[in-house]
XYZ file of C-alpha atoms in Angstrom:
655
model
C 4.372 -21.456 52.442
C 6.258 -18.595 50.232
C 9.946 -18.379 48.873
C 11.593 -16.205 49.828
C 13.756 -13.242 47.397
C 17.113 -15.358 47.794
C 15.317 -18.727 47.577
C 13.994 -17.842 44.773
C 17.055 -16.855 42.763
C 19.110 -19.412 44.039
C 15.902 -22.117 42.624
C 16.430 -19.545 39.050
C 20.445 -20.209 39.470
C 20.303 -23.836 39.437
C 18.196 -24.167 36.514
C 20.147 -22.712 34.321
C 23.461 -24.831 35.643
C 21.431 -28.327 35.031
C 20.620 -26.269 31.292
C 23.814 -25.696 30.766
C 25.116 -29.181 32.296
C 22.978 -32.006 29.877
C 25.922 -32.638 27.348
C 25.342 -31.227 23.957
C 24.969 -35.158 22.356
C 21.951 -34.734 25.015
C 20.664 -31.859 23.351
C 22.119 -32.332 19.779
C 19.089 -35.722 20.294
C 16.250 -32.702 21.147
C 17.100 -31.155 17.374
C 17.249 -34.899 15.901
C 14.805 -36.369 17.416
C 11.719 -34.089 17.441
C 8.353 -35.465 16.817
C 7.167 -35.464 12.589
C 5.645 -31.971 11.454
C 2.575 -31.870 10.716
C 1.681 -32.679 6.800
C -0.796 -30.024 4.887
C -3.236 -31.926 5.099
C -2.791 -32.258 8.528
C -2.536 -28.010 8.026
C -5.360 -27.814 6.741
C -8.053 -29.670 7.965
C -6.632 -28.175 11.346
C -6.884 -24.943 10.502
C -11.496 -26.579 8.909
C -11.293 -27.956 12.231
C -11.001 -24.616 13.833
C -12.709 -22.652 12.380
C -16.088 -25.300 12.187
C -15.118 -25.088 15.713
C -15.849 -21.302 16.091
C -18.326 -20.721 14.022
C -20.642 -23.309 16.297
C -19.015 -21.091 19.572
C -20.545 -18.637 17.751
C -23.755 -19.848 16.544
C -24.130 -21.901 20.068
C -23.735 -17.705 21.634
C -25.796 -16.706 20.032
C -28.962 -19.417 20.718
C -29.013 -18.133 23.641
C -30.009 -14.099 22.800
C -33.333 -13.489 21.202
C -33.698 -12.854 18.425
C -33.784 -9.486 18.182
C -30.328 -9.024 20.374
C -28.578 -11.303 17.484
C -29.670 -8.895 14.478
C -28.656 -5.895 16.876
C -25.102 -7.200 16.915
C -25.038 -7.833 12.656
C -26.147 -4.615 12.550
C -23.491 -3.161 14.389
C -21.136 -4.853 12.627
C -22.342 -4.329 9.003
C -23.542 0.190 10.327
C -21.166 1.171 13.066
C -22.764 4.413 13.983
C -24.637 2.306 15.749
C -22.218 1.763 17.911
C -20.160 5.128 18.483
C -23.134 6.908 18.008
C -24.853 5.632 21.150
C -22.188 7.809 23.531
C -22.567 11.323 20.639
C -23.344 14.749 21.751
C -23.736 17.586 21.746
C -19.993 19.218 21.806
C -19.160 16.925 19.560
C -21.965 17.828 16.723
C -20.908 21.333 16.779
C -16.921 20.775 15.485
C -18.046 18.444 13.241
C -20.458 20.982 11.976
C -18.261 22.942 11.888
C -15.404 20.231 9.621
C -18.768 19.547 7.070
C -18.989 22.741 6.665
C -15.043 23.547 6.021
C -14.666 20.283 3.868
C -18.147 21.078 1.987
C -16.351 25.176 0.750
C -13.165 22.484 -0.046
C -15.543 19.934 -1.516
C -17.661 21.657 -4.158
C -14.481 22.833 -6.856
C -12.404 20.287 -6.130
C -15.677 17.573 -7.306
C -16.462 20.196 -10.631
C -12.780 20.240 -11.078
C -12.341 15.790 -11.298
C -15.001 15.474 -12.507
C -13.744 17.159 -16.128
C -10.718 15.861 -14.796
C -12.549 12.874 -14.981
C -14.128 14.092 -19.010
C -17.517 13.605 -17.037
C -19.828 16.467 -16.576
C -19.154 18.721 -13.475
C -22.898 18.063 -12.048
C -21.377 13.963 -11.791
C -18.564 15.566 -9.468
C -21.543 16.982 -6.989
C -23.707 13.953 -7.294
C -20.267 11.792 -6.084
C -19.813 14.101 -3.358
C -23.406 13.229 -1.753
C -24.255 10.013 -1.832
C -20.818 8.127 -1.027
C -20.220 9.796 1.706
C -23.545 9.002 3.047
C -23.400 4.885 2.312
C -19.254 5.497 4.168
C -21.200 7.458 7.124
C -23.140 4.435 8.861
C -20.266 1.886 7.040
C -16.944 3.228 7.514
C -14.428 2.736 10.391
C -12.330 5.987 10.193
C -13.176 8.914 11.764
C -11.586 11.169 9.758
C -11.608 10.665 6.431
C -13.672 12.530 3.843
C -14.623 10.576 1.145
C -15.471 12.141 -2.723
C -13.173 12.380 -6.194
C -10.018 12.294 -5.887
C -7.245 13.561 -9.035
C -5.976 10.345 -9.491
C -8.853 8.020 -9.647
C -10.417 10.196 -12.062
C -7.435 10.715 -14.593
C -6.943 6.782 -14.259
C -10.691 6.538 -15.263
C -10.253 8.984 -17.848
C -7.670 7.870 -19.612
C -8.921 4.207 -19.264
C -12.085 4.379 -20.344
C -11.355 6.754 -23.799
C -9.827 3.948 -25.065
C -12.824 2.494 -25.075
C -15.215 5.544 -26.023
C -14.627 9.075 -26.759
C -15.532 11.188 -24.735
C -16.381 13.936 -27.382
C -18.476 11.801 -29.662
C -20.500 9.411 -27.741
C -20.282 10.910 -23.903
C -23.496 9.198 -23.318
C -21.850 5.412 -23.015
C -18.992 7.234 -22.144
C -20.392 7.633 -19.029
C -22.678 4.160 -19.093
C -18.716 2.504 -18.848
C -18.152 5.079 -16.307
C -20.602 3.731 -13.480
C -19.397 0.749 -14.892
C -17.073 0.824 -14.310
C -17.633 2.414 -10.870
C -18.964 -0.367 -9.909
C -17.563 -3.500 -11.469
C -15.094 -1.225 -8.770
C -16.707 -1.285 -5.806
C -17.755 -5.663 -6.197
C -13.798 -6.324 -6.533
C -14.004 -3.730 -3.418
C -15.901 -5.833 -1.209
C -14.738 -9.205 -2.158
C -11.481 -7.276 -0.939
C -12.387 -7.862 1.925
C -15.163 -10.578 2.282
C -12.749 -12.632 1.990
C -9.973 -11.526 3.531
C -7.403 -10.187 0.208
C -5.938 -7.189 1.431
C -3.012 -7.790 0.825
C -4.002 -7.817 -2.999
C -3.506 -3.968 -2.755
C 0.430 -4.044 -1.024
C 1.386 -5.799 -4.256
C 1.203 -1.261 -5.545
C 4.267 -0.324 -2.813
C 4.808 2.658 -1.062
C 7.680 3.975 -3.554
C 5.113 2.827 -6.231
C 2.920 4.482 -5.229
C 4.727 8.137 -3.572
C 5.628 7.875 -7.512
C 3.116 6.953 -9.171
C 1.337 9.695 -7.277
C 3.683 11.769 -9.054
C 4.334 11.857 -11.887
C 0.345 11.544 -12.106
C -0.176 15.365 -10.229
C 2.933 16.209 -13.469
C -0.322 15.018 -15.818
C -2.788 16.768 -14.342
C -1.262 19.163 -13.921
C -0.163 20.063 -17.856
C -3.567 18.725 -18.947
C -5.410 21.415 -17.176
C -3.444 23.710 -18.889
C -6.544 23.304 -21.851
C -8.565 24.909 -19.121
C -5.701 27.682 -17.856
C -5.390 29.292 -21.200
C -8.416 28.225 -22.513
C -6.845 25.617 -25.837
C -9.818 24.980 -27.643
C -8.678 21.729 -29.168
C -6.463 19.790 -26.873
C -5.037 16.012 -27.069
C -7.525 13.239 -24.951
C -3.692 11.574 -24.837
C -2.164 11.361 -20.926
C 2.063 10.834 -21.650
C 4.289 14.283 -21.160
C 5.070 14.347 -24.587
C 1.962 14.185 -26.595
C 0.644 16.989 -23.861
C 3.670 19.569 -24.318
C 3.211 19.448 -27.724
C -0.716 19.824 -27.842
C 0.029 22.932 -25.536
C 2.718 23.998 -28.136
C 0.396 24.013 -31.358
C -1.556 26.344 -29.574
C 0.178 29.100 -28.661
C 1.026 28.478 -32.503
C -2.815 29.777 -32.732
C -4.662 32.248 -31.760
C -5.332 32.381 -27.807
C -7.647 34.495 -25.540
C -5.182 35.484 -22.757
C -8.036 36.516 -20.602
C -8.795 33.202 -19.190
C -4.828 33.284 -18.242
C -5.577 36.223 -16.617
C -7.855 35.209 -15.085
C -6.652 31.603 -13.944
C -3.678 32.678 -13.195
C -4.474 35.049 -11.161
C -6.753 32.905 -8.148
C -3.632 30.096 -8.346
C -1.413 32.704 -6.765
C -4.435 33.712 -4.068
C -5.037 29.672 -3.970
C -1.715 29.447 -3.173
C -0.764 33.066 -1.112
C -3.513 31.137 1.668
C -2.766 27.421 1.462
C 1.190 29.300 3.020
C -0.390 31.145 5.001
C -2.278 28.200 6.587
C 0.900 26.055 7.261
C 2.682 29.333 8.513
C -0.118 29.541 10.987
C -2.188 26.849 12.025
C -5.031 29.139 13.024
C -5.458 29.911 10.439
C -6.608 27.113 8.372
C -9.283 27.729 7.467
C -8.224 30.762 5.505
C -6.869 28.064 3.250
C -9.892 25.638 2.903
C -12.275 28.333 1.837
C -9.756 29.017 -1.079
C -11.457 27.920 -3.244
C -14.914 28.118 -3.549
C -14.518 32.529 -2.147
C -11.239 31.822 -6.175
C -14.833 30.678 -8.243
C -18.116 32.397 -6.073
C -15.431 35.824 -7.485
C -14.057 34.781 -10.926
C -17.767 33.967 -10.830
C -18.846 37.285 -10.864
C -16.060 38.484 -12.635
C -17.287 37.879 -14.853
C -21.290 37.836 -14.939
C -20.637 41.421 -14.143
C -17.696 42.190 -16.934
C -19.481 40.389 -19.380
C -16.418 38.475 -20.080
C -17.604 35.028 -21.914
C -18.256 37.482 -24.125
C -14.794 38.340 -24.715
C -13.441 34.664 -25.052
C -13.207 33.480 -21.045
C -14.763 29.796 -20.858
C -17.809 29.207 -18.740
C -19.121 26.309 -17.573
C -21.660 26.770 -18.898
C -25.334 23.816 -17.860
C -24.574 22.095 -14.987
C -27.735 20.493 -14.200
C -29.249 20.573 -10.647
C -31.663 18.047 -8.818
C -30.703 15.557 -6.312
C -29.021 12.400 -7.198
C -30.825 10.937 -10.433
C -30.525 7.079 -10.320
C -28.818 5.295 -12.674
C -28.900 1.471 -12.312
C -30.851 1.939 -16.037
C -27.734 2.482 -17.383
C -25.728 -0.387 -16.486
C -24.882 -2.091 -19.978
C -24.155 -5.576 -18.798
C -23.969 -6.734 -22.790
C -22.670 -4.730 -24.766
C -19.045 -5.646 -26.403
C -16.660 -3.924 -23.749
C -17.971 -5.955 -20.582
C -14.493 -7.657 -19.293
C -12.730 -4.325 -20.670
C -14.258 -2.157 -18.343
C -14.348 -5.175 -15.503
C -10.032 -5.190 -15.943
C -10.641 -1.481 -16.009
C -12.519 -1.782 -12.588
C -10.225 -3.760 -10.925
C -7.346 -1.384 -11.432
C -8.997 1.453 -9.565
C -10.265 -0.399 -7.412
C -6.649 -1.361 -6.377
C -4.970 1.954 -6.669
C -9.122 3.493 -4.460
C -7.863 1.660 -1.996
C -4.820 1.434 -1.080
C -4.682 5.522 -1.621
C -7.380 5.446 0.765
C -6.430 2.071 3.470
C -3.418 4.288 3.765
C -4.788 7.750 3.789
C -7.503 6.185 7.399
C -3.991 4.412 8.833
C -2.475 7.332 8.680
C -4.705 9.724 10.868
C -5.697 6.492 12.622
C -2.021 6.297 14.350
C -2.119 10.483 15.374
C -5.624 9.601 16.795
C -4.086 6.110 18.950
C -7.348 3.809 16.628
C -6.368 0.747 14.615
C -8.393 1.153 11.928
C -9.888 -2.900 10.708
C -8.635 -2.995 6.923
C -11.009 -5.644 5.448
C -13.791 -4.234 7.116
C -12.395 0.665 5.783
C -12.535 -2.579 2.165
C -16.181 -3.213 2.508
C -16.935 -0.241 3.304
C -15.748 1.532 0.652
C -17.341 -1.345 -2.303
C -20.417 -0.556 -0.429
C -19.669 2.407 -1.137
C -19.521 2.819 -4.959
C -21.665 -0.368 -5.605
C -24.815 2.197 -3.980
C -22.901 4.379 -6.579
C -23.309 3.383 -9.410
C -26.592 2.951 -8.596
C -26.856 7.239 -8.539
C -25.225 9.104 -10.968
C -21.906 8.890 -8.443
C -17.799 7.778 -10.310
C -15.658 5.894 -8.398
C -15.157 7.513 -4.023
C -12.398 7.404 -2.179
C -10.357 8.595 0.897
C -9.317 11.743 -0.211
C -5.875 12.866 1.659
C -6.294 17.478 1.605
C -10.800 16.635 1.860
C -9.064 14.739 5.242
C -6.274 16.874 5.858
C -8.838 19.294 6.260
C -11.694 17.619 8.263
C -8.410 17.090 10.877
C -7.434 19.882 11.460
C -11.666 21.327 11.064
C -11.303 19.780 14.513
C -13.318 16.732 13.023
C -15.285 14.097 16.074
C -16.630 11.120 14.073
C -17.976 10.280 9.621
C -21.259 13.220 10.849
C -18.613 15.879 8.976
C -18.975 12.963 6.664
C -22.800 14.410 6.686
C -22.319 17.743 6.939
C -20.714 17.837 3.790
C -23.277 16.049 1.701
C -25.830 17.747 3.009
C -24.185 21.160 2.668
C -23.641 19.906 -1.165
C -27.104 18.275 -1.911
C -27.734 21.443 -0.683
C -26.669 23.448 -3.201
C -27.429 21.046 -6.268
C -30.512 21.844 -5.122
C -30.621 25.341 -5.386
C -27.201 26.558 -6.244
C -26.211 25.204 -9.988
C -27.109 28.072 -11.014
C -24.860 30.528 -10.549
C -21.983 27.756 -11.423
C -23.590 29.274 -14.973
C -20.282 32.398 -15.094
C -17.626 30.153 -13.461
C -15.010 30.160 -15.608
C -13.054 27.404 -17.022
C -9.331 28.390 -16.537
C -11.230 28.810 -12.262
C -11.268 25.102 -12.407
C -8.253 24.147 -13.620
C -7.148 26.766 -11.052
C -8.656 24.109 -7.389
C -6.998 20.964 -8.935
C -3.609 23.189 -9.617
C -3.374 24.100 -6.616
C -4.259 20.675 -5.295
C -1.114 19.148 -7.183
C 2.001 19.953 -5.034
C 1.137 18.079 -2.115
C 0.712 15.203 -4.399
C 4.162 14.780 -5.165
C 6.411 14.520 -2.297
C 9.632 14.958 -2.853
C 11.605 15.054 0.460
C 10.029 11.553 0.602
C 11.498 10.625 -2.789
C 15.077 11.414 -1.412
C 14.515 9.308 1.798
C 13.492 6.043 -0.016
C 15.920 6.687 -2.460
C 18.706 6.740 1.027
C 17.290 4.049 2.499
C 16.717 1.432 -0.216
C 17.687 1.749 -4.299
C 15.436 -1.476 -6.027
C 12.414 1.171 -3.447
C 13.518 4.189 -4.910
C 14.031 2.300 -8.597
C 10.246 1.524 -8.574
C 9.526 4.278 -7.420
C 11.097 6.652 -10.362
C 9.044 3.286 -12.647
C 6.111 3.929 -12.163
C 6.983 8.050 -11.670
C 8.327 7.743 -15.653
C 6.093 5.290 -16.745
C 3.219 7.480 -15.738
C 4.838 10.450 -16.835
C 6.031 9.267 -20.359
C 3.458 6.650 -21.478
C 0.181 6.002 -19.242
C -1.559 6.045 -16.290
C -1.916 2.405 -16.064
C 1.845 1.880 -17.384
C 3.049 3.273 -14.756
C 1.018 0.834 -12.774
C 2.230 -1.668 -14.887
C 6.048 -0.979 -14.780
C 5.783 -0.428 -10.759
C 4.150 -3.565 -9.919
C 7.007 -5.320 -12.297
C 9.520 -4.002 -10.454
C 8.213 -4.938 -6.608
C 7.842 -8.714 -8.267
C 11.419 -7.661 -10.223
C 12.701 -6.854 -6.766
C 11.422 -10.426 -4.796
C 12.420 -12.646 -7.281
C 15.677 -11.608 -7.104
C 16.354 -11.373 -3.174
C 14.568 -14.530 -3.600
C 17.575 -16.082 -6.193
C 20.161 -15.154 -4.855
C 19.381 -14.341 -1.257
C 22.292 -13.125 0.778
C 25.361 -15.525 2.841
C 27.670 -13.737 5.430
C 30.298 -15.184 7.000
C 30.151 -15.479 10.766
C 33.682 -14.840 13.272
C 32.229 -14.694 17.726
C 32.067 -11.929 19.102
C 35.149 -11.103 22.275
C 32.959 -11.961 25.606
C 30.258 -12.904 24.408
C 28.947 -16.182 23.145
C 27.809 -14.295 20.101
C 28.279 -15.434 17.019
C 27.967 -12.457 13.716
C 28.768 -11.088 10.986
C 32.361 -10.529 9.933
C 31.636 -7.586 7.820
C 29.497 -5.871 9.864
C 31.433 -6.693 13.176
C 35.156 -6.327 11.900
C 36.127 -7.257 16.032
C 33.730 -10.715 15.123
C 36.482 -13.714 15.560
C 36.681 -16.362 13.059
C 37.404 -19.681 14.175
C 40.797 -21.534 12.530
C 40.030 -23.938 10.994
C 35.911 -23.707 10.877
C 33.994 -20.923 8.186
C 30.414 -20.539 9.678
C 27.677 -19.061 6.852
C 24.241 -17.696 7.464
C 22.037 -18.736 4.902
C 19.397 -15.342 5.183
C 16.587 -16.441 2.835
C 14.232 -18.840 3.981
C 13.868 -21.279 1.760
C 16.109 -22.485 0.070
C 14.394 -24.363 -2.805
C 15.094 -24.540 -6.606
C 15.070 -20.974 -7.697
C 18.106 -20.711 -5.211
C 19.810 -23.644 -4.280
C 22.486 -24.191 -6.983
C 23.353 -20.115 -5.998
C 23.766 -21.042 -3.027
C 26.310 -23.269 -2.470
C 28.375 -22.140 -5.854
C 28.521 -19.176 -3.648
C 30.020 -21.592 -0.340
C 31.840 -22.965 -2.191
C 33.371 -19.932 -3.679
C 34.276 -18.254 -0.216
C 35.866 -21.908 0.884
C 38.173 -21.487 -1.781
C 38.892 -18.153 -1.747
C 39.628 -19.316 2.335
C 42.325 -21.270 1.373
C 43.217 -19.422 -1.795
C 44.588 -16.654 1.189
C 46.227 -18.894 3.742
C 47.584 -20.567 0.479
C 49.137 -16.955 -0.126
C 49.681 -17.270 3.525
C 52.725 -19.726 2.532
C 51.100 -21.594 5.593
C 48.207 -25.415 5.184
C 44.990 -24.683 4.479
C 43.186 -24.883 7.518
C 39.022 -24.798 6.838
C 38.911 -28.443 7.874
C 35.291 -27.727 9.022
C 32.706 -25.798 7.352
C 29.065 -24.592 9.190
C 25.753 -23.597 7.718
C 23.649 -21.562 9.688
C 20.201 -22.681 9.177
C 17.985 -20.653 11.733
C 16.572 -18.177 9.684
C 15.578 -20.692 7.124
C 12.585 -21.748 6.940
C 11.855 -25.356 4.461
C 14.128 -27.350 1.894
C 13.237 -28.262 -1.094
C 13.879 -31.685 -2.614
C 16.695 -29.321 -4.937
C 17.368 -27.026 -1.820
C 18.714 -30.978 -0.678
C 20.604 -32.341 -3.599
C 22.277 -29.083 -3.723
C 23.278 -29.482 0.063
C 24.551 -33.609 -1.612
C 27.210 -31.792 -3.793
C 28.226 -29.138 -1.455
C 28.816 -32.847 0.311
C 30.895 -34.704 -1.361
C 32.837 -31.258 -2.761
C 33.794 -30.736 0.399
C 34.000 -34.711 1.584
C 36.242 -34.849 -1.043
C 38.833 -31.701 0.083
C 38.608 -33.569 3.741
C 36.411 -31.343 4.777
C 33.590 -31.976 7.179
C 29.966 -30.490 7.158
C 28.048 -29.072 9.734
C 23.899 -28.544 10.482
C 23.378 -25.649 13.650
C 19.791 -25.307 14.034
C 18.126 -26.291 11.458
C 13.848 -25.358 11.844
C 11.059 -28.129 12.293
C 10.586 -28.922 8.362
C 14.186 -28.501 7.820
C 15.497 -30.952 9.947
C 12.653 -33.512 8.781
C 12.722 -33.491 5.090
C 17.392 -33.668 5.668
C 15.942 -36.888 7.767
C 14.183 -38.615 5.416
C 16.472 -37.744 2.762
C 18.938 -39.771 5.118
C 21.287 -36.574 4.763
C 21.671 -36.738 7.857
C 23.163 -40.132 8.603
C 25.903 -38.468 5.160
C 26.682 -35.937 6.900
C 27.284 -38.686 10.650
C 24.661 -36.832 12.129
C 26.679 -33.719 12.283
C 23.297 -31.126 13.743
C 24.264 -28.900 16.570
C 22.100 -27.004 18.553
C 24.178 -23.738 18.402
C 27.593 -22.846 16.546
C 28.997 -22.706 19.214
C 28.605 -26.849 20.102
C 29.549 -27.245 16.513
C 32.723 -26.269 15.974
C 33.705 -27.290 19.823
C 32.154 -30.607 17.594
C 34.656 -29.805 15.084
C 37.382 -29.562 16.716
C 37.463 -32.678 18.759
C 36.858 -34.684 16.592
C 40.001 -33.009 14.387
C 42.177 -31.573 16.310
C 42.730 -28.390 15.260
């Protein structure tokens, strides 16, 4: 027999009445008589037990399957293309094919430019646009991301590795260290995903990345003045002072304006097409092919006019052919192995941060989830294999991914099309790049930089969180006036300092009761909240009361009580603060220093004839307060709600 809606409502009302009629002392016992929380050893053992049990269940489930089925399942986890490839259609391929050709037209000139930025021969940028996209296509989890060399990573590598080996005097040794750094970066990235250490990427906060990328963009742009003006001798330093000094000194020497005229003209052309592409979405392809068109036209101009004989600097020989094997160039016995490993770690974190951020951004637009750990492993494998095939660090490119998305890509097959197109160019078209002016390569890089400087986002960070903005400008000025690694270090230090500052100086708030409700809220946030006469209610907003912040919290509470009494004295009335209530629902844990500070607080209040009550302590907190006998010292004044503590205090003190 089913109950009617009326009966159900009556039953629910009865339940509410029963709960409200539970005596207050019984409700306090719910807290005081709670079972002991599990010890850390018990938690660790339980975690191991669950993992072993899950592993056993998986093994037992696999034992019921055939070897072929088990192998297929393992391969599908490692290579997601085996899953989504089964539903791939000719219609999707048509879209991916067009998208792949589109990003290839952008990728070729960018790859040459980024290789130059990394102080590598142009072909290495093209190599990095062949193998890494193919590896990622079979292992990656994002549908839109375009893999290849990027400006920030190229600058980071060159600025750090050239301190070990000068690329101008020992280009072979420099290239070997780049490959070794790429291998280490791939190993670190794979380890992050394998051991689920993705939180390491979060050490670089969003604000820090915004500032770092903006600073790097300006440094990259200033370094391209060498190619844009055809400067022969230029500084290897990356700070703005050294770069501007090098440019100033170059202007005092004879220089050829033809480089600037050629590069500046095509830079205006590329920026104009980009502006048109943003104004009219159906013209996005115009901005995408503009860099390649610029390279082709400028190369023809130089070839037909023989401008290279008149001072226009050209790329000259670009080694063609498919990616050569570079495993024999990885030297683990050299004097710089440890330093290169450190560089690999820094580059791994920066590259992952950019790639994961790009992938998640477009995944949210398409409405699917990106597995961060799998993404790290796929990027890691991409760079490990890339280091063995003459590639340097590859990651997800925001500019190429945006073009890939706008071109209507459906899957990672667009990366395959891009890689095959670059492969064909390496095999048959490299001789055509001989007369490509270096000023055009500089223009292509310069045209990509405005998108890296996000002033709107920086202003938003300033409006939302001033400490985050400090990390942002710290990274920005660190990159600009020191070096790329110093900028990263400044950003991380400021971010950690923010965490430490919040931990050692946690905020506390005075609570009052909202009229017509049972809620007690911050009186500063809700000015209409009524403070209970004779009672001061304080909520600690820290999750941990420990040696770092316990003394600060204790002194803050004593100061508040003193200030309340001073205000009462000025009003020519007797001090009425007789009960101090600590609302501890936010407090997750407490250590011996925290307990000692509470004991000192209790002694201070008791000497003035005041009482102390604790409200809604968490499991670990009440257990430690009971073990330390602190609950007995305060007379067992532990309540479930603030209202109960106020009522109990009023009854015992008659105020």
